[in-house]
Short mmCIF file of N, CA and C in Angstrom, two decimals:
data_model
loop_
_atom_site.label_atom_id
_atom_site.label_comp_id
_atom_site.label_asym_id
_atom_site.label_seq_id
_atom_site.Cartn_x
_atom_site.Cartn_y
_atom_site.Cartn_z
N MET A 11 -34.49 38.40 44.21
CA MET A 11 -35.74 38.19 44.92
C MET A 11 -36.11 39.49 45.63
N ARG A 12 -37.38 39.82 45.57
CA ARG A 12 -37.86 41.05 46.23
C ARG A 12 -37.84 40.87 47.75
N ARG A 13 -37.79 42.00 48.43
CA ARG A 13 -37.74 41.97 49.90
C ARG A 13 -38.96 41.26 50.50
N SER A 14 -40.12 41.48 49.91
CA SER A 14 -41.33 40.82 50.43
C SER A 14 -41.24 39.30 50.29
N GLU A 15 -40.63 38.84 49.21
CA GLU A 15 -40.44 37.40 49.02
C GLU A 15 -39.44 36.84 50.02
N LEU A 16 -38.37 37.60 50.27
CA LEU A 16 -37.39 37.18 51.27
C LEU A 16 -38.05 37.05 52.64
N ARG A 17 -38.87 38.04 53.00
CA ARG A 17 -39.56 38.02 54.28
C ARG A 17 -40.49 36.81 54.39
N GLU A 18 -41.16 36.50 53.30
CA GLU A 18 -42.07 35.36 53.32
C GLU A 18 -41.32 34.06 53.60
N HIS A 19 -40.16 33.90 52.99
CA HIS A 19 -39.36 32.70 53.24
C HIS A 19 -38.82 32.68 54.67
N ILE A 20 -38.42 33.83 55.17
CA ILE A 20 -37.96 33.92 56.56
C ILE A 20 -39.09 33.54 57.50
N PHE A 21 -40.29 34.07 57.23
CA PHE A 21 -41.45 33.74 58.04
C PHE A 21 -41.70 32.23 58.06
N ARG A 22 -41.64 31.60 56.90
CA ARG A 22 -41.89 30.15 56.82
C ARG A 22 -40.88 29.37 57.65
N MET A 23 -39.64 29.81 57.62
CA MET A 23 -38.62 29.12 58.42
C MET A 23 -38.85 29.35 59.91
N VAL A 24 -39.17 30.57 60.29
CA VAL A 24 -39.43 30.87 61.69
C VAL A 24 -40.64 30.08 62.18
N PHE A 25 -41.66 29.96 61.35
CA PHE A 25 -42.84 29.16 61.69
C PHE A 25 -42.44 27.72 61.98
N GLY A 26 -41.54 27.18 61.18
CA GLY A 26 -41.09 25.81 61.36
C GLY A 26 -40.27 25.58 62.62
N LEU A 27 -39.75 26.65 63.21
CA LEU A 27 -38.93 26.51 64.43
C LEU A 27 -39.70 25.84 65.56
N ASP A 28 -40.99 26.12 65.64
CA ASP A 28 -41.79 25.57 66.73
C ASP A 28 -42.04 24.07 66.59
N PHE A 29 -41.72 23.53 65.44
CA PHE A 29 -41.99 22.11 65.18
C PHE A 29 -40.72 21.27 65.08
N ASN A 30 -39.56 21.91 65.27
CA ASN A 30 -38.29 21.20 65.15
C ASN A 30 -37.39 21.53 66.34
N GLU A 31 -36.58 20.58 66.72
CA GLU A 31 -35.61 20.77 67.79
C GLU A 31 -34.42 21.57 67.25
N GLY A 32 -33.65 22.17 68.12
CA GLY A 32 -32.52 23.01 67.74
C GLY A 32 -31.53 22.35 66.81
N GLU A 33 -31.19 21.09 67.08
CA GLU A 33 -30.19 20.41 66.24
C GLU A 33 -30.75 20.03 64.87
N GLU A 34 -32.07 20.03 64.72
CA GLU A 34 -32.70 19.70 63.44
C GLU A 34 -32.81 20.90 62.50
N ILE A 35 -32.65 22.09 63.04
CA ILE A 35 -32.91 23.31 62.26
C ILE A 35 -32.02 23.42 61.02
N PRO A 36 -30.71 23.22 61.10
CA PRO A 36 -29.90 23.33 59.86
C PRO A 36 -30.36 22.36 58.77
N GLU A 37 -30.71 21.14 59.15
CA GLU A 37 -31.18 20.17 58.18
C GLU A 37 -32.52 20.60 57.58
N GLN A 38 -33.40 21.13 58.41
CA GLN A 38 -34.70 21.59 57.93
C GLN A 38 -34.55 22.77 56.98
N ILE A 39 -33.62 23.66 57.28
CA ILE A 39 -33.35 24.79 56.39
C ILE A 39 -32.87 24.29 55.03
N GLN A 40 -31.97 23.33 55.05
CA GLN A 40 -31.46 22.77 53.79
C GLN A 40 -32.57 22.10 52.99
N LEU A 41 -33.42 21.34 53.66
CA LEU A 41 -34.55 20.69 52.98
C LEU A 41 -35.49 21.73 52.38
N TYR A 42 -35.68 22.82 53.09
CA TYR A 42 -36.54 23.89 52.59
C TYR A 42 -35.97 24.47 51.30
N PHE A 43 -34.68 24.75 51.29
CA PHE A 43 -34.05 25.33 50.11
C PHE A 43 -34.08 24.37 48.92
N GLU A 44 -33.99 23.10 49.18
CA GLU A 44 -34.01 22.12 48.10
C GLU A 44 -35.33 22.10 47.34
N GLN A 45 -36.40 22.51 47.98
CA GLN A 45 -37.70 22.53 47.31
C GLN A 45 -37.94 23.79 46.49
N LEU A 46 -37.10 24.79 46.65
CA LEU A 46 -37.26 26.05 45.92
C LEU A 46 -36.58 25.99 44.57
N ASP A 47 -37.18 26.67 43.61
CA ASP A 47 -36.60 26.76 42.27
C ASP A 47 -36.00 28.15 42.06
N ASP A 48 -34.89 28.18 41.36
CA ASP A 48 -34.28 29.44 40.92
C ASP A 48 -34.05 30.45 42.05
N VAL A 49 -33.46 30.01 43.13
CA VAL A 49 -33.12 30.92 44.21
C VAL A 49 -31.62 31.17 44.16
N LYS A 50 -31.25 32.43 44.18
CA LYS A 50 -29.83 32.79 44.12
C LYS A 50 -29.17 32.47 45.45
N GLU A 51 -27.89 32.19 45.38
CA GLU A 51 -27.12 31.85 46.57
C GLU A 51 -27.16 32.97 47.61
N ARG A 52 -27.04 34.20 47.16
CA ARG A 52 -27.04 35.33 48.12
C ARG A 52 -28.40 35.46 48.81
N ASP A 53 -29.50 35.14 48.10
CA ASP A 53 -30.82 35.16 48.72
C ASP A 53 -30.96 34.05 49.76
N MET A 54 -30.47 32.87 49.43
CA MET A 54 -30.52 31.76 50.39
C MET A 54 -29.71 32.10 51.64
N GLU A 55 -28.56 32.71 51.46
CA GLU A 55 -27.72 33.07 52.60
C GLU A 55 -28.41 34.12 53.47
N TYR A 56 -29.04 35.09 52.83
CA TYR A 56 -29.77 36.14 53.56
C TYR A 56 -30.90 35.52 54.38
N ILE A 57 -31.69 34.66 53.74
CA ILE A 57 -32.81 34.01 54.42
C ILE A 57 -32.31 33.15 55.57
N ARG A 58 -31.28 32.35 55.32
CA ARG A 58 -30.71 31.48 56.35
C ARG A 58 -30.20 32.31 57.54
N GLU A 59 -29.47 33.36 57.24
CA GLU A 59 -28.89 34.20 58.30
C GLU A 59 -29.97 34.81 59.18
N LYS A 60 -30.99 35.38 58.57
CA LYS A 60 -32.07 36.01 59.35
C LYS A 60 -32.84 34.97 60.17
N ALA A 61 -33.17 33.84 59.56
CA ALA A 61 -33.91 32.81 60.28
C ALA A 61 -33.11 32.27 61.46
N GLU A 62 -31.82 32.07 61.27
CA GLU A 62 -30.97 31.58 62.36
C GLU A 62 -30.84 32.62 63.47
N HIS A 63 -30.74 33.90 63.10
CA HIS A 63 -30.67 34.95 64.13
C HIS A 63 -31.95 35.00 64.96
N ILE A 64 -33.08 34.88 64.28
CA ILE A 64 -34.35 34.87 65.00
C ILE A 64 -34.43 33.66 65.91
N ALA A 65 -33.96 32.51 65.44
CA ALA A 65 -33.96 31.30 66.27
C ALA A 65 -33.09 31.50 67.50
N GLU A 66 -31.92 32.12 67.33
CA GLU A 66 -31.02 32.38 68.45
C GLU A 66 -31.63 33.34 69.46
N LYS A 67 -32.42 34.29 68.99
CA LYS A 67 -32.99 35.32 69.86
C LYS A 67 -34.44 35.05 70.24
N ARG A 68 -34.92 33.86 69.93
CA ARG A 68 -36.33 33.54 70.16
C ARG A 68 -36.75 33.77 71.61
N GLU A 69 -35.97 33.32 72.55
CA GLU A 69 -36.34 33.51 73.96
C GLU A 69 -36.39 34.99 74.33
N GLU A 70 -35.43 35.74 73.86
CA GLU A 70 -35.39 37.19 74.12
C GLU A 70 -36.59 37.89 73.48
N ILE A 71 -36.89 37.52 72.24
CA ILE A 71 -38.03 38.12 71.53
C ILE A 71 -39.33 37.76 72.23
N ASP A 72 -39.49 36.49 72.62
CA ASP A 72 -40.71 36.07 73.30
C ASP A 72 -40.86 36.76 74.65
N ALA A 73 -39.77 36.95 75.36
CA ALA A 73 -39.84 37.67 76.64
C ALA A 73 -40.30 39.11 76.42
N LEU A 74 -39.80 39.71 75.38
CA LEU A 74 -40.20 41.08 75.03
C LEU A 74 -41.69 41.13 74.68
N LEU A 75 -42.14 40.17 73.90
CA LEU A 75 -43.57 40.10 73.56
C LEU A 75 -44.41 39.88 74.81
N ASN A 76 -43.99 38.97 75.68
CA ASN A 76 -44.75 38.70 76.90
C ASN A 76 -44.81 39.91 77.81
N THR A 77 -43.77 40.73 77.81
CA THR A 77 -43.74 41.93 78.63
C THR A 77 -44.71 42.99 78.14
N HIS A 78 -44.88 43.07 76.83
CA HIS A 78 -45.63 44.18 76.26
C HIS A 78 -47.00 43.83 75.70
N THR A 79 -47.43 42.59 75.85
CA THR A 79 -48.78 42.23 75.41
C THR A 79 -49.66 42.07 76.63
N LYS A 80 -50.92 42.36 76.47
CA LYS A 80 -51.87 42.25 77.57
C LYS A 80 -52.87 41.15 77.26
N GLY A 81 -52.92 40.15 78.11
CA GLY A 81 -53.88 39.07 77.96
C GLY A 81 -53.50 38.02 76.91
N TRP A 82 -52.36 38.20 76.27
CA TRP A 82 -51.93 37.25 75.23
C TRP A 82 -50.46 36.96 75.40
N LYS A 83 -50.14 35.99 76.17
CA LYS A 83 -48.75 35.54 76.29
C LYS A 83 -48.43 34.67 75.08
N THR A 84 -47.16 34.54 74.79
CA THR A 84 -46.76 33.78 73.60
C THR A 84 -47.26 32.34 73.65
N SER A 85 -47.43 31.80 74.83
CA SER A 85 -47.92 30.42 74.95
C SER A 85 -49.37 30.29 74.49
N ARG A 86 -50.13 31.38 74.49
CA ARG A 86 -51.53 31.37 74.06
C ARG A 86 -51.70 31.73 72.59
N MET A 87 -50.70 32.36 72.00
CA MET A 87 -50.83 32.84 70.62
C MET A 87 -50.76 31.68 69.63
N ASN A 88 -51.51 31.83 68.52
CA ASN A 88 -51.39 30.80 67.51
C ASN A 88 -50.04 30.95 66.82
N LYS A 89 -49.57 29.87 66.26
CA LYS A 89 -48.19 29.81 65.74
C LYS A 89 -47.96 30.77 64.57
N VAL A 90 -48.95 31.00 63.74
CA VAL A 90 -48.79 31.92 62.62
C VAL A 90 -48.59 33.35 63.13
N ASP A 91 -49.48 33.80 64.01
CA ASP A 91 -49.36 35.15 64.56
C ASP A 91 -48.05 35.32 65.31
N LEU A 92 -47.68 34.33 66.09
CA LEU A 92 -46.44 34.39 66.85
C LEU A 92 -45.23 34.49 65.93
N SER A 93 -45.24 33.76 64.85
CA SER A 93 -44.12 33.81 63.90
C SER A 93 -44.03 35.18 63.23
N ILE A 94 -45.17 35.74 62.88
CA ILE A 94 -45.19 37.09 62.29
C ILE A 94 -44.63 38.09 63.28
N LEU A 95 -45.06 38.00 64.52
CA LEU A 95 -44.57 38.92 65.55
C LEU A 95 -43.07 38.76 65.80
N ARG A 96 -42.59 37.53 65.80
CA ARG A 96 -41.16 37.30 66.01
C ARG A 96 -40.33 37.96 64.90
N VAL A 97 -40.76 37.79 63.66
CA VAL A 97 -40.04 38.41 62.54
C VAL A 97 -40.10 39.93 62.66
N ALA A 98 -41.27 40.46 62.98
CA ALA A 98 -41.43 41.91 63.09
C ALA A 98 -40.57 42.49 64.21
N VAL A 99 -40.60 41.86 65.37
CA VAL A 99 -39.80 42.34 66.50
C VAL A 99 -38.32 42.26 66.16
N TYR A 100 -37.90 41.19 65.53
CA TYR A 100 -36.49 41.06 65.15
C TYR A 100 -36.09 42.18 64.20
N GLU A 101 -36.94 42.47 63.21
CA GLU A 101 -36.61 43.50 62.24
C GLU A 101 -36.61 44.89 62.85
N MET A 102 -37.49 45.13 63.80
CA MET A 102 -37.59 46.48 64.38
C MET A 102 -36.66 46.69 65.55
N ASN A 103 -36.19 45.64 66.18
CA ASN A 103 -35.39 45.77 67.39
C ASN A 103 -34.16 46.65 67.15
N GLY A 104 -33.99 47.61 68.05
CA GLY A 104 -32.83 48.49 67.96
C GLY A 104 -33.06 49.74 67.13
N THR A 105 -34.18 49.81 66.44
CA THR A 105 -34.43 51.00 65.63
C THR A 105 -35.24 52.00 66.43
N MET A 106 -35.20 53.23 66.02
CA MET A 106 -35.96 54.28 66.69
C MET A 106 -37.46 53.96 66.62
N ARG A 107 -37.90 53.45 65.49
CA ARG A 107 -39.30 53.10 65.32
C ARG A 107 -39.73 52.08 66.36
N PHE A 108 -38.90 51.09 66.62
CA PHE A 108 -39.22 50.06 67.60
C PHE A 108 -39.33 50.67 68.99
N ARG A 109 -38.41 51.54 69.33
CA ARG A 109 -38.47 52.18 70.66
C ARG A 109 -39.73 53.01 70.80
N LEU A 110 -40.16 53.67 69.73
CA LEU A 110 -41.39 54.46 69.78
C LEU A 110 -42.60 53.56 69.93
N VAL A 111 -42.60 52.42 69.26
CA VAL A 111 -43.72 51.47 69.39
C VAL A 111 -43.79 50.98 70.82
N LEU A 112 -42.66 50.58 71.40
CA LEU A 112 -42.65 50.10 72.79
C LEU A 112 -43.11 51.20 73.75
N GLN A 113 -42.66 52.41 73.50
CA GLN A 113 -43.02 53.52 74.36
C GLN A 113 -44.54 53.75 74.32
N SER A 114 -45.14 53.69 73.14
CA SER A 114 -46.58 53.89 73.02
C SER A 114 -47.34 52.73 73.65
N ILE A 115 -46.79 51.50 73.60
CA ILE A 115 -47.45 50.36 74.23
C ILE A 115 -47.47 50.54 75.75
N ARG A 116 -46.39 51.05 76.28
CA ARG A 116 -46.28 51.22 77.74
C ARG A 116 -47.26 52.27 78.28
N GLN A 117 -47.64 53.23 77.44
CA GLN A 117 -48.52 54.32 77.91
C GLN A 117 -49.93 53.92 77.91
#
């Protein structure tokens, strides 16, 4: 599976986080995978791992977004945009690029 396809599946799972309780997430992930055709085990594991990490860090990511956005707290954002931002922040967190983005936002 291409990286863009992996990201799309991760996004879909992250989007679903807002509609499910914490204990329901593993079951929802399994149901999601059951609807997919021809997905390799390593791709499913990659998608599951990233989605679960984002779920674990959701509060931290949202706090970071709330700190650096002006006039748009996460509670006001639509769920699609918020999910995209969560995935992006998770992917960039800890990289030099992410630090440069935050630095430019602060200025």
